[in-house]
Tab-separated table of C-alpha atoms in Angstrom:
chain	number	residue	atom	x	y	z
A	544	UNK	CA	165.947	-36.047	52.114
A	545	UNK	CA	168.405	-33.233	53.070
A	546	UNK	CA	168.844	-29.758	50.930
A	547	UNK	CA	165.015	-29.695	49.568
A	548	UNK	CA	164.361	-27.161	47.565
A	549	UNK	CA	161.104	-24.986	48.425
A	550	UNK	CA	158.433	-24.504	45.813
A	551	UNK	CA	155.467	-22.294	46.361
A	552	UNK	CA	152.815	-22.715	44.355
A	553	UNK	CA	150.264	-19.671	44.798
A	554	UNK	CA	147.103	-20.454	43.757
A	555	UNK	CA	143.407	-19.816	43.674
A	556	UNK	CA	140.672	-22.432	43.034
A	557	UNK	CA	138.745	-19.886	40.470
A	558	UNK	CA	141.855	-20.403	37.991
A	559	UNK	CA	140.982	-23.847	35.527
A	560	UNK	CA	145.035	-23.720	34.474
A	561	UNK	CA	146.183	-23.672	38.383
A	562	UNK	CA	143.996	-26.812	38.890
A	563	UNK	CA	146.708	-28.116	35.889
A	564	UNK	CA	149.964	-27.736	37.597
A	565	UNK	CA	148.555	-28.255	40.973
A	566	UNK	CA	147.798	-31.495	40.018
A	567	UNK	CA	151.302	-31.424	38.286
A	568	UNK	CA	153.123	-30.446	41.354
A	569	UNK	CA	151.040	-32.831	44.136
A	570	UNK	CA	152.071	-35.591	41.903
A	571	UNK	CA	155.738	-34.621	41.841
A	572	UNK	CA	155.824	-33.700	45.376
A	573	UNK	CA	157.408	-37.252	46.693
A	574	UNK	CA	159.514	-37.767	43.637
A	575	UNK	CA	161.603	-34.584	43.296
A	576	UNK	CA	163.446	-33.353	45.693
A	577	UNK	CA	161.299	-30.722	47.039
A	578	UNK	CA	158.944	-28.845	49.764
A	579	UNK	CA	156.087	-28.479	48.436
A	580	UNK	CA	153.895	-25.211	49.773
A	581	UNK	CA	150.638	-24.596	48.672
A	582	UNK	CA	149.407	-20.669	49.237
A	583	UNK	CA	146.429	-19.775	49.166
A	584	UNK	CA	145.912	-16.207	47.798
A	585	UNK	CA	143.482	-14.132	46.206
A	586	UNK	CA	143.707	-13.633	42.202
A	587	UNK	CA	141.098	-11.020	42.127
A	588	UNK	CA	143.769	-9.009	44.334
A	589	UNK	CA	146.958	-9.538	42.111
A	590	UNK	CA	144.850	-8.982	39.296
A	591	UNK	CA	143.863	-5.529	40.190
A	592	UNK	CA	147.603	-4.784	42.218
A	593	UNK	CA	149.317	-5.487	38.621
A	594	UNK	CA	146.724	-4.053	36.336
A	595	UNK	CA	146.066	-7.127	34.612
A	596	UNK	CA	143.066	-7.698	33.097
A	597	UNK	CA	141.130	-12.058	32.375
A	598	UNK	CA	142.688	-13.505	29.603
A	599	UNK	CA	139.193	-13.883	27.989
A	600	UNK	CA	138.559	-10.389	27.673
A	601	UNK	CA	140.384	-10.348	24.483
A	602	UNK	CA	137.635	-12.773	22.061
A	603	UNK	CA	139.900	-13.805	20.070
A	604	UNK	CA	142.370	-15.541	23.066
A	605	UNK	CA	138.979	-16.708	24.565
A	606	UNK	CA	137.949	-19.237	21.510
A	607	UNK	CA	141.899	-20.358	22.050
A	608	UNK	CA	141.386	-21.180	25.961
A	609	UNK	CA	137.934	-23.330	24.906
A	610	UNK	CA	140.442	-25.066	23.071
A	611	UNK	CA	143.319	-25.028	25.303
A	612	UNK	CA	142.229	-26.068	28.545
A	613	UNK	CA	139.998	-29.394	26.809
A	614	UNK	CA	143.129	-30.255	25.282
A	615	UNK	CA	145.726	-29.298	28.642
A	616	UNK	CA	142.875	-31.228	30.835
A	617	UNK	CA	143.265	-34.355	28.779
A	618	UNK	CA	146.765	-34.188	28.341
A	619	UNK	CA	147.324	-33.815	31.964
A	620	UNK	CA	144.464	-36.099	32.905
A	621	UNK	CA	142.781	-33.559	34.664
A	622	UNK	CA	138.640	-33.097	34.929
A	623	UNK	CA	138.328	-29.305	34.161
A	624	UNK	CA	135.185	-28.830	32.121
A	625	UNK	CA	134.988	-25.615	30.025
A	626	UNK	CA	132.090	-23.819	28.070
A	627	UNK	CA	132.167	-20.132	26.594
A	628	UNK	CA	129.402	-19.723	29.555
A	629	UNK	CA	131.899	-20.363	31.976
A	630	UNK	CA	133.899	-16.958	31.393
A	631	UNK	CA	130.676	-14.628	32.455
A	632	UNK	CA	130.721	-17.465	35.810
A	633	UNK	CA	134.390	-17.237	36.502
A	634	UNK	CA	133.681	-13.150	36.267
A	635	UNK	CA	130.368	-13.511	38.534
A	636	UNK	CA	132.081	-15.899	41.433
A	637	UNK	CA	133.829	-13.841	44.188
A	638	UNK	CA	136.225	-16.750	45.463
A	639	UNK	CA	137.331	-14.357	48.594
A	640	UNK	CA	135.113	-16.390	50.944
A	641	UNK	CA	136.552	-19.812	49.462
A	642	UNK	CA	140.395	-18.626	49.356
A	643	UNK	CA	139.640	-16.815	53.130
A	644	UNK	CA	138.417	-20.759	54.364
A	645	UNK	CA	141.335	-21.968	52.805
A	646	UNK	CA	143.658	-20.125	54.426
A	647	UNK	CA	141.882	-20.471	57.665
A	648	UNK	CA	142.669	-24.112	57.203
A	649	UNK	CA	146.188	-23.765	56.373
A	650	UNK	CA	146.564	-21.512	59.652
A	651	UNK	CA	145.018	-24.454	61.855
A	652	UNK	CA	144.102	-27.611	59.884
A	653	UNK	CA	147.120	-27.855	57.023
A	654	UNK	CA	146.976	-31.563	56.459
A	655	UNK	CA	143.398	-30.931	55.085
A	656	UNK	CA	144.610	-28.188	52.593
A	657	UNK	CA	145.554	-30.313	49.360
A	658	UNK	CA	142.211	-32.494	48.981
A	659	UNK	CA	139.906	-29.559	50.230
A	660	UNK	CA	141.820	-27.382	47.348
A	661	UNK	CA	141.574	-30.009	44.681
A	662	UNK	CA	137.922	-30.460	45.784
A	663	UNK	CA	137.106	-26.668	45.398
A	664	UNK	CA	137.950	-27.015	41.814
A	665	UNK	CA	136.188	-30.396	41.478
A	666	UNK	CA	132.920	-28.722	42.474
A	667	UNK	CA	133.543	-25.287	40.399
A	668	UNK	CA	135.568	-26.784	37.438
A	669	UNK	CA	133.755	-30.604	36.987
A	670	UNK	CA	130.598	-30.517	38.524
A	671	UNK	CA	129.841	-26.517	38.087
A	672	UNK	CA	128.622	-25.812	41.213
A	673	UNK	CA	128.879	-22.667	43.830
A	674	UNK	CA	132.144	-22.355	45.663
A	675	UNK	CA	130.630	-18.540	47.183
A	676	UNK	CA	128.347	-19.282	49.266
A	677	UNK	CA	129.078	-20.482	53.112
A	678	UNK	CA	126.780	-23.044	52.535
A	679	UNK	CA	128.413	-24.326	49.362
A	680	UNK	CA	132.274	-24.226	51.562
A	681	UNK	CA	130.316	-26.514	54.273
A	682	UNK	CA	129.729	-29.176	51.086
A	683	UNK	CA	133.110	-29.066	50.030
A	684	UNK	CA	134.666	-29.587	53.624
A	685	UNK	CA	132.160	-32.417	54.088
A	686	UNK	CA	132.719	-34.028	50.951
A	687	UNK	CA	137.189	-33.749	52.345
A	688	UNK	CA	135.880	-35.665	55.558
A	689	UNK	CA	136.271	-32.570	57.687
A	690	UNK	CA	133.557	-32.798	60.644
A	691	UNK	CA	131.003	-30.319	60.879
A	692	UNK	CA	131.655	-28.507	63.929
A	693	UNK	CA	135.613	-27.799	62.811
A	694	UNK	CA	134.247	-26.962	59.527
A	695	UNK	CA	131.772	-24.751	61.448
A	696	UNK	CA	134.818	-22.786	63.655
A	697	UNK	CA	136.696	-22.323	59.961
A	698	UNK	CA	133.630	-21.085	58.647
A	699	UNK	CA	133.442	-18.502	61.983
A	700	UNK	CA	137.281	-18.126	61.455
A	701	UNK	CA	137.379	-17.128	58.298
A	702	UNK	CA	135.765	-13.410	58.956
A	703	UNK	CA	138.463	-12.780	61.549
A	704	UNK	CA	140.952	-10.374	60.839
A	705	UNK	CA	143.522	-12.818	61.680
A	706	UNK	CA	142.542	-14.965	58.227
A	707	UNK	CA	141.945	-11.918	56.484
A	708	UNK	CA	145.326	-10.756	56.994
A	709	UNK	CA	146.951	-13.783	56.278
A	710	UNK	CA	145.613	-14.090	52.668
A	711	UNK	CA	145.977	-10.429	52.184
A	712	UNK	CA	149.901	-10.396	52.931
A	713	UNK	CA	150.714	-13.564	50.959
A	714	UNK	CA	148.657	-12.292	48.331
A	715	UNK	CA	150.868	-9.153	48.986
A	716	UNK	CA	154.137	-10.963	48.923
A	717	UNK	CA	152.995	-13.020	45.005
A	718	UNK	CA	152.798	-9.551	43.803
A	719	UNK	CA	156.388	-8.792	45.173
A	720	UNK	CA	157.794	-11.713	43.671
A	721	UNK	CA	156.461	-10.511	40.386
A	722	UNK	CA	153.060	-13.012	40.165
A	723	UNK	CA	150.442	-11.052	37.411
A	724	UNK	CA	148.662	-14.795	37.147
A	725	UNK	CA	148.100	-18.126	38.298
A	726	UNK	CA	149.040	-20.667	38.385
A	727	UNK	CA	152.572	-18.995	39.860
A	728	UNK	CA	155.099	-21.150	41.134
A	729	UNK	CA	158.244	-19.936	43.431
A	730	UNK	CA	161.253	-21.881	43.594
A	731	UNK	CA	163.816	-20.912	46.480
A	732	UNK	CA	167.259	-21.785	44.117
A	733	UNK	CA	170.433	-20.658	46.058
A	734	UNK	CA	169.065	-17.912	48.086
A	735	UNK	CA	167.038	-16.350	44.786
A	736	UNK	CA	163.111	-17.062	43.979
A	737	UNK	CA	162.551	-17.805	40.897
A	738	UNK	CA	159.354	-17.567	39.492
A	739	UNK	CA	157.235	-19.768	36.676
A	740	UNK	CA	154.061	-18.686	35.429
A	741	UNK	CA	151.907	-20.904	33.881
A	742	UNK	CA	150.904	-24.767	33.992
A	743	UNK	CA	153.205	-25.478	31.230
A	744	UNK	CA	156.506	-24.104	32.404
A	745	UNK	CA	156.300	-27.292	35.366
A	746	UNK	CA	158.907	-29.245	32.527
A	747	UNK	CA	161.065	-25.837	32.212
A	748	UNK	CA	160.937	-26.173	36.117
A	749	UNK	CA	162.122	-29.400	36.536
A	750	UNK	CA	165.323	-28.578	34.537
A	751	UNK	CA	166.025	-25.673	36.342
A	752	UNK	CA	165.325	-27.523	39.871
A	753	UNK	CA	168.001	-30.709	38.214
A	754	UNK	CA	165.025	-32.907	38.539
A	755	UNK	CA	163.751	-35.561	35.664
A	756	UNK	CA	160.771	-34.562	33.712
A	757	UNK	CA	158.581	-38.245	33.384
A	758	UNK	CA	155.080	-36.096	31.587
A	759	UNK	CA	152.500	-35.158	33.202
A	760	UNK	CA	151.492	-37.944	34.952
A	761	UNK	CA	154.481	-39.631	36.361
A	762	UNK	CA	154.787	-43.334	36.369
């Protein structure tokens, strides 16, 4: 399929809504015409490069997301799994280690990237399990099919300065296409990014890209 168009999709497992269009996108990836490019970046870094501050912080907006996300998760058949605790848990998780093994993976191991991502989410978003810990990452890349000794050398990777550079220049180049959020989505149109913010602009998307928009799960 010649002329693809390249979407980016920059992401980070800690966001519930960028679980949403990920899901979106993977499923949309072999039926419009595009490249698909998942990267890995760090929200807590955009966050504090923009001066934006968690959506829940405001009380009010955080009864709405309760609300939101049950409804977004059903309507795009999607197990995320919110509580009111889950906004102190989202603030106590550092995801640096988790988005650092990611990106180690992309670097060496990309064909593993999509399923280890979604499962990320699976174990923070479903089951509510630890995504911080190096012992929680091993779980996750066992539960992909990774074997232990390459999930051992991602797990050593991850702390070089190699990785760490990686995620901090793409989370560097989000920022200068004007990402303040996730889930952020870049499409390369003519030359000119464009750039979508949200899990529900993936239909506004589709009609800028020329594709056909068949819902959120496509049959």
């Amino acid at each position: 399929r010649m002329g693809r168009t390249v979407v980016e999709l920059f992401y980070d497992v800690v966001s519930p809504y960028t679980w949403l269009g990920f899901e979106v996108l993977c499923r949309y990836q072999h039926i419009w015409n595009i490249d698909l490019r998942f990267r890995p970046a760090f929200l807590g870094g955009i966050m504090q490069a923009t001066g934006n501050k968690p959506p829940a912080a405001l009380p009010k907006r955080a009864e709405y997301i309760l609300k939101d996300v049950k409804r977004m998760a059903k309507y795009y058949q999607v197990p995320v799994k919110m509580s009111a605790d889950d906004f102190q848990r989202v603030i106590g998780t550092n995801t640096l280690g988790a988005m650092r093994f990611l990106t180690a993976v992309d670097m060496t191991q990309p064909r593993y990237l999509e399923p280890l991502s979604r499962e990320f989410w699976i174990r923070f978003w479903s089951q509510h399990e630890d995504i911080s810990q190096q012992e929680s990452i091993m779980q996750v890349a066992g539960k992909v099919g990774l074997p232990s000794e390459l999930s051992q050398k991602l797990l050593e990777m991850f702390s070089s300065p190699e990785v760490k550079n990686r995620l901090k220049e793409t989370t560097e180049e989000a920022v200068k296409y004007g990402v303040f959020g996730m889930p952020a989505v870049v499409a390369h149109l003519d030359g000119e990014p464009q750039l979508f913010f949200g899990s529900d602009r993936l239909e506004l998307l589709s009609s800028v890209l020329g594709e056909k928009w068949l819902g959120p799960v496509p049959s």
